[in-house]
mmCIF file of C-alpha atoms in Angstrom:
data_model
loop_
_atom_site.group_PDB
_atom_site.id
_atom_site.type_symbol
_atom_site.label_atom_id
_atom_site.label_comp_id
_atom_site.label_asym_id
_atom_site.label_seq_id
_atom_site.Cartn_x
_atom_site.Cartn_y
_atom_site.Cartn_z
ATOM 1 C CA MET A 1 -18.575 7.001 -82.844
ATOM 2 C CA THR A 2 -14.832 6.693 -82.353
ATOM 3 C CA PHE A 3 -12.629 7.527 -79.398
ATOM 4 C CA GLN A 4 -9.055 8.723 -79.634
ATOM 5 C CA GLN A 5 -6.566 7.929 -76.955
ATOM 6 C CA PRO A 6 -4.075 10.604 -76.062
ATOM 7 C CA ALA A 7 -0.444 9.936 -76.838
ATOM 8 C CA PRO A 8 1.706 8.790 -73.878
ATOM 9 C CA GLN A 9 3.644 11.650 -72.288
ATOM 10 C CA GLN A 10 7.017 11.799 -70.702
ATOM 11 C CA PRO A 11 7.050 12.757 -67.024
ATOM 12 C CA GLY A 12 7.414 16.473 -66.565
ATOM 13 C CA TYR A 13 6.609 17.342 -70.129
ATOM 14 C CA ASP A 14 3.372 18.956 -71.195
ATOM 15 C CA PRO A 15 2.703 19.678 -74.886
ATOM 16 C CA GLN A 16 1.354 23.110 -73.874
ATOM 17 C CA GLY A 17 4.402 23.916 -71.741
ATOM 18 C CA PHE A 18 6.465 23.086 -68.651
ATOM 19 C CA THR A 19 4.695 21.406 -65.642
ATOM 20 C CA GLY A 20 7.466 22.067 -63.178
ATOM 21 C CA LEU A 21 8.567 18.484 -62.619
ATOM 22 C CA ALA A 22 11.284 18.044 -65.176
ATOM 23 C CA THR A 23 12.076 18.990 -68.711
ATOM 24 C CA PRO A 24 13.106 16.433 -71.296
ATOM 25 C CA HIS A 25 16.280 18.330 -72.151
ATOM 26 C CA GLY A 26 18.109 18.152 -68.769
ATOM 27 C CA GLY A 27 16.652 21.347 -67.236
ATOM 28 C CA GLY A 28 15.549 19.230 -64.184
ATOM 29 C CA GLN A 29 18.968 19.519 -62.548
ATOM 30 C CA GLY A 30 18.328 23.122 -61.573
ATOM 31 C CA GLU A 31 14.901 22.344 -60.191
ATOM 32 C CA ARG A 32 16.238 19.446 -58.105
ATOM 33 C CA ARG A 33 18.954 21.702 -56.756
ATOM 34 C CA LYS A 34 16.383 24.332 -55.699
ATOM 35 C CA ARG A 35 14.289 21.653 -53.974
ATOM 36 C CA ARG A 36 17.327 20.346 -52.080
ATOM 37 C CA LEU A 37 18.246 23.848 -50.954
ATOM 38 C CA LYS A 38 14.675 24.511 -49.814
ATOM 39 C CA TYR A 39 14.441 21.238 -47.816
ATOM 40 C CA GLY A 40 17.942 21.748 -46.409
ATOM 41 C CA ALA A 41 17.030 25.254 -45.225
ATOM 42 C CA VAL A 42 13.864 23.955 -43.548
ATOM 43 C CA ALA A 43 15.858 21.194 -41.820
ATOM 44 C CA LEU A 44 18.496 23.686 -40.628
ATOM 45 C CA VAL A 45 15.875 26.078 -39.224
ATOM 46 C CA SER A 46 14.161 23.135 -37.465
ATOM 47 C CA LEU A 47 17.493 22.082 -35.987
ATOM 48 C CA PHE A 48 18.119 25.575 -34.575
ATOM 49 C CA VAL A 49 14.618 25.737 -33.103
ATOM 50 C CA GLY A 50 15.075 22.318 -31.481
ATOM 51 C CA VAL A 51 18.466 23.266 -30.026
ATOM 52 C CA GLY A 52 16.989 26.485 -28.683
ATOM 53 C CA ILE A 53 14.143 24.660 -26.977
ATOM 54 C CA GLY A 54 16.430 21.963 -25.605
ATOM 55 C CA SER A 55 18.923 24.392 -24.088
ATOM 56 C CA SER A 56 16.340 26.572 -22.346
ATOM 57 C CA ASP A 57 15.997 26.081 -18.574
ATOM 58 C CA GLY A 58 12.198 26.013 -18.729
ATOM 59 C CA SER A 59 11.686 29.073 -16.540
ATOM 60 C CA ALA A 60 9.188 31.694 -17.573
ATOM 61 C CA ASP A 61 11.364 34.614 -16.415
ATOM 62 C CA ASN A 62 13.991 34.213 -19.110
ATOM 63 C CA THR A 63 15.119 37.803 -19.733
ATOM 64 C CA GLY A 64 17.158 37.022 -22.791
ATOM 65 C CA LYS A 65 20.355 36.225 -20.890
ATOM 66 C CA ALA A 66 22.484 33.434 -22.254
ATOM 67 C CA THR A 67 22.343 30.300 -20.124
ATOM 68 C CA VAL A 68 24.982 28.287 -21.930
ATOM 69 C CA GLY A 69 26.977 26.177 -19.456
ATOM 70 C CA VAL A 70 24.892 27.288 -16.459
ATOM 71 C CA LYS A 71 23.358 24.548 -14.339
ATOM 72 C CA ALA A 72 20.025 25.042 -12.592
ATOM 73 C CA ALA A 73 20.378 25.250 -8.815
ATOM 74 C CA PRO A 74 18.197 26.385 -5.940
ATOM 75 C CA ARG A 75 18.378 30.071 -5.230
ATOM 76 C CA PRO A 76 20.116 31.078 -2.003
ATOM 77 C CA THR A 77 17.983 32.181 0.926
ATOM 78 C CA VAL A 78 19.135 34.950 3.215
ATOM 79 C CA THR A 79 18.137 34.772 6.875
ATOM 80 C CA VAL A 80 18.696 37.715 9.172
ATOM 81 C CA THR A 81 18.780 37.019 12.909
ATOM 82 C CA GLU A 82 18.648 39.832 15.414
ATOM 83 C CA THR A 83 19.445 39.335 19.057
ATOM 84 C CA ALA A 84 17.287 41.377 21.398
ATOM 85 C CA THR A 85 18.970 42.934 24.390
ATOM 86 C CA ALA A 86 17.320 42.326 27.706
ATOM 87 C CA ALA A 87 16.253 45.292 29.794
ATOM 88 C CA ASP A 88 16.973 43.357 32.986
ATOM 89 C CA PRO A 89 20.244 41.351 32.877
ATOM 90 C CA LYS A 90 19.084 38.963 35.650
ATOM 91 C CA PRO A 91 17.256 35.825 34.431
ATOM 92 C CA ALA A 92 13.801 35.119 35.800
ATOM 93 C CA PRO A 93 13.605 32.366 38.426
ATOM 94 C CA THR A 94 12.417 28.932 37.260
ATOM 95 C CA VAL A 95 9.283 27.705 39.000
ATOM 96 C CA THR A 96 8.783 23.945 39.258
ATOM 97 C CA LYS A 97 5.568 22.440 40.539
ATOM 98 C CA THR A 98 5.418 18.750 41.440
ATOM 99 C CA VAL A 99 2.106 16.983 40.905
ATOM 100 C CA THR A 100 1.473 13.485 42.204
ATOM 101 C CA ALA A 101 -1.099 11.486 40.292
ATOM 102 C CA LYS A 102 -3.231 9.083 42.246
ATOM 103 C CA PRO A 103 -3.985 5.807 40.440
ATOM 104 C CA LYS A 104 -7.592 4.797 40.010
ATOM 105 C CA LYS A 105 -8.835 1.917 42.068
ATOM 106 C CA THR A 106 -8.842 -1.265 40.078
ATOM 107 C CA HIS A 107 -10.769 -4.388 40.696
ATOM 108 C CA LYS A 108 -8.636 -7.356 41.485
ATOM 109 C CA SER A 109 -8.636 -9.551 38.435
ATOM 110 C CA GLY A 110 -9.104 -13.174 39.100
ATOM 111 C CA PRO A 111 -9.880 -16.314 37.207
ATOM 112 C CA ALA A 112 -12.402 -16.023 34.417
ATOM 113 C CA ALA A 113 -16.056 -16.995 34.866
ATOM 114 C CA SER A 114 -16.433 -17.980 31.188
ATOM 115 C CA PHE A 115 -13.925 -19.237 28.641
ATOM 116 C CA SER A 116 -13.494 -20.558 25.124
ATOM 117 C CA GLY A 117 -14.428 -24.123 24.225
ATOM 118 C CA GLU A 118 -10.910 -24.789 22.938
ATOM 119 C CA GLY A 119 -7.902 -25.082 25.270
ATOM 120 C CA GLU A 120 -6.452 -26.322 28.553
ATOM 121 C CA TYR A 121 -7.047 -24.357 31.791
ATOM 122 C CA LEU A 122 -5.815 -24.597 35.404
ATOM 123 C CA VAL A 123 -8.848 -24.341 37.717
ATOM 124 C CA GLY A 124 -8.392 -21.624 40.353
ATOM 125 C CA GLU A 125 -5.752 -19.784 38.284
ATOM 126 C CA ASP A 126 -7.076 -19.549 34.708
ATOM 127 C CA ILE A 127 -10.755 -20.197 35.469
ATOM 128 C CA LYS A 128 -12.851 -20.181 38.651
ATOM 129 C CA ALA A 129 -13.832 -23.390 40.392
ATOM 130 C CA GLY A 130 -17.511 -24.288 40.089
ATOM 131 C CA THR A 131 -20.076 -25.793 37.734
ATOM 132 C CA TYR A 132 -19.897 -24.802 34.066
ATOM 133 C CA LYS A 133 -22.372 -25.251 31.218
ATOM 134 C CA THR A 134 -21.841 -25.374 27.442
ATOM 135 C CA ALA A 135 -24.391 -25.303 24.622
ATOM 136 C CA GLY A 136 -22.672 -28.304 23.067
ATOM 137 C CA PRO A 137 -20.368 -29.016 20.157
ATOM 138 C CA ASP A 138 -18.949 -26.256 17.989
ATOM 139 C CA ASP A 139 -19.188 -28.490 14.891
ATOM 140 C CA GLU A 140 -20.428 -31.922 13.791
ATOM 141 C CA TRP A 141 -17.482 -33.773 15.369
ATOM 142 C CA GLY A 142 -18.769 -33.408 18.944
ATOM 143 C CA CYS A 143 -17.492 -31.680 22.070
ATOM 144 C CA TYR A 144 -14.775 -33.349 24.201
ATOM 145 C CA TRP A 145 -13.943 -32.288 27.780
ATOM 146 C CA GLU A 146 -11.528 -33.754 30.301
ATOM 147 C CA ARG A 147 -10.755 -33.162 33.997
ATOM 148 C CA ALA A 148 -7.188 -34.130 34.949
ATOM 149 C CA LYS A 149 -5.073 -34.065 38.104
ATOM 150 C CA ASP A 150 -2.025 -32.696 36.181
ATOM 151 C CA ALA A 151 -1.023 -31.391 32.751
ATOM 152 C CA SER A 152 1.035 -34.461 31.781
ATOM 153 C CA GLY A 153 -1.505 -35.723 29.228
ATOM 154 C CA GLU A 154 -1.031 -39.273 30.525
ATOM 155 C CA PHE A 155 -4.017 -41.628 30.626
ATOM 156 C CA GLY A 156 -3.608 -42.151 34.389
ATOM 157 C CA SER A 157 -3.990 -38.401 35.110
ATOM 158 C CA ILE A 158 -7.596 -38.284 33.773
ATOM 159 C CA ILE A 159 -10.172 -37.862 36.562
ATOM 160 C CA ALA A 160 -13.228 -37.727 34.235
ATOM 161 C CA ASN A 161 -13.972 -37.058 30.562
ATOM 162 C CA ASN A 162 -16.876 -37.107 28.106
ATOM 163 C CA ASN A 163 -17.891 -36.555 24.481
ATOM 164 C CA LEU A 164 -20.998 -34.383 24.159
ATOM 165 C CA ASP A 165 -23.432 -34.288 21.255
ATOM 166 C CA GLY A 166 -25.614 -31.649 22.936
ATOM 167 C CA PRO A 167 -25.541 -29.309 25.949
ATOM 168 C CA GLY A 168 -23.543 -30.423 28.964
ATOM 169 C CA ARG A 169 -22.340 -29.542 32.477
ATOM 170 C CA VAL A 170 -19.178 -30.238 34.440
ATOM 171 C CA THR A 171 -18.095 -29.358 37.990
ATOM 172 C CA LEU A 172 -14.456 -28.293 38.357
ATOM 173 C CA ASN A 173 -12.437 -28.196 41.582
ATOM 174 C CA SER A 174 -9.507 -25.906 42.327
ATOM 175 C CA GLY A 175 -6.121 -27.378 41.329
ATOM 176 C CA GLU A 176 -7.529 -29.566 38.522
ATOM 177 C CA TYR A 177 -6.728 -29.150 34.851
ATOM 178 C CA PHE A 178 -9.641 -28.800 32.453
ATOM 179 C CA LYS A 179 -9.161 -29.581 28.774
ATOM 180 C CA THR A 180 -11.858 -28.826 26.166
ATOM 181 C CA ASN A 181 -11.951 -29.365 22.381
ATOM 182 C CA ARG A 182 -14.547 -28.380 19.721
ATOM 183 C CA CYS A 183 -17.016 -27.021 22.329
ATOM 184 C CA GLN A 184 -18.938 -23.778 22.423
ATOM 185 C CA GLU A 185 -18.162 -21.279 25.203
ATOM 186 C CA TRP A 186 -18.270 -22.580 28.794
ATOM 187 C CA LYS A 187 -20.114 -20.339 31.321
ATOM 188 C CA LEU A 188 -20.063 -20.513 35.141
ATOM 189 C CA VAL A 189 -23.556 -21.386 36.391
ATOM 190 C CA GLY A 190 -22.931 -22.324 40.026
#
């Protein structure tokens, strides 16, 4: 059994006739020209459609009027104001009523009966005089308290001090300064 291979063909040439791509005798010039005209016409139509879309103002009520050179702006609003004539030309008298508000009775605020375990307080002004109790240190470093005769921070002003590892009590007198560090809340117990 033998196989025959077909003879190589030139592009655009068919032994039975013309394929439409090109003819071997130069007839392809006319076909190329037609193709160029067709693609050029499509490009021109696309250009006109694009220009038409780009120049439209985007409103739906376009009534076919040309909008070339017209800028979009808000439409004017017309407001009509009518002045009513009064039946009686004399104005009505103005009535003013004065109301005096009475403040609510307040309780006289005084020194606190409990306070934070961190800070320096003046007994009698910031906190009440008396005996206070704390649950102990706020952390593992212990609770430090100090009674002092003034707020100088000098060693000679210390009346009493202590480091607590557990609950503790201290009695404070009016006029003393009480300093506390790393303690839980102090509460007046007596």
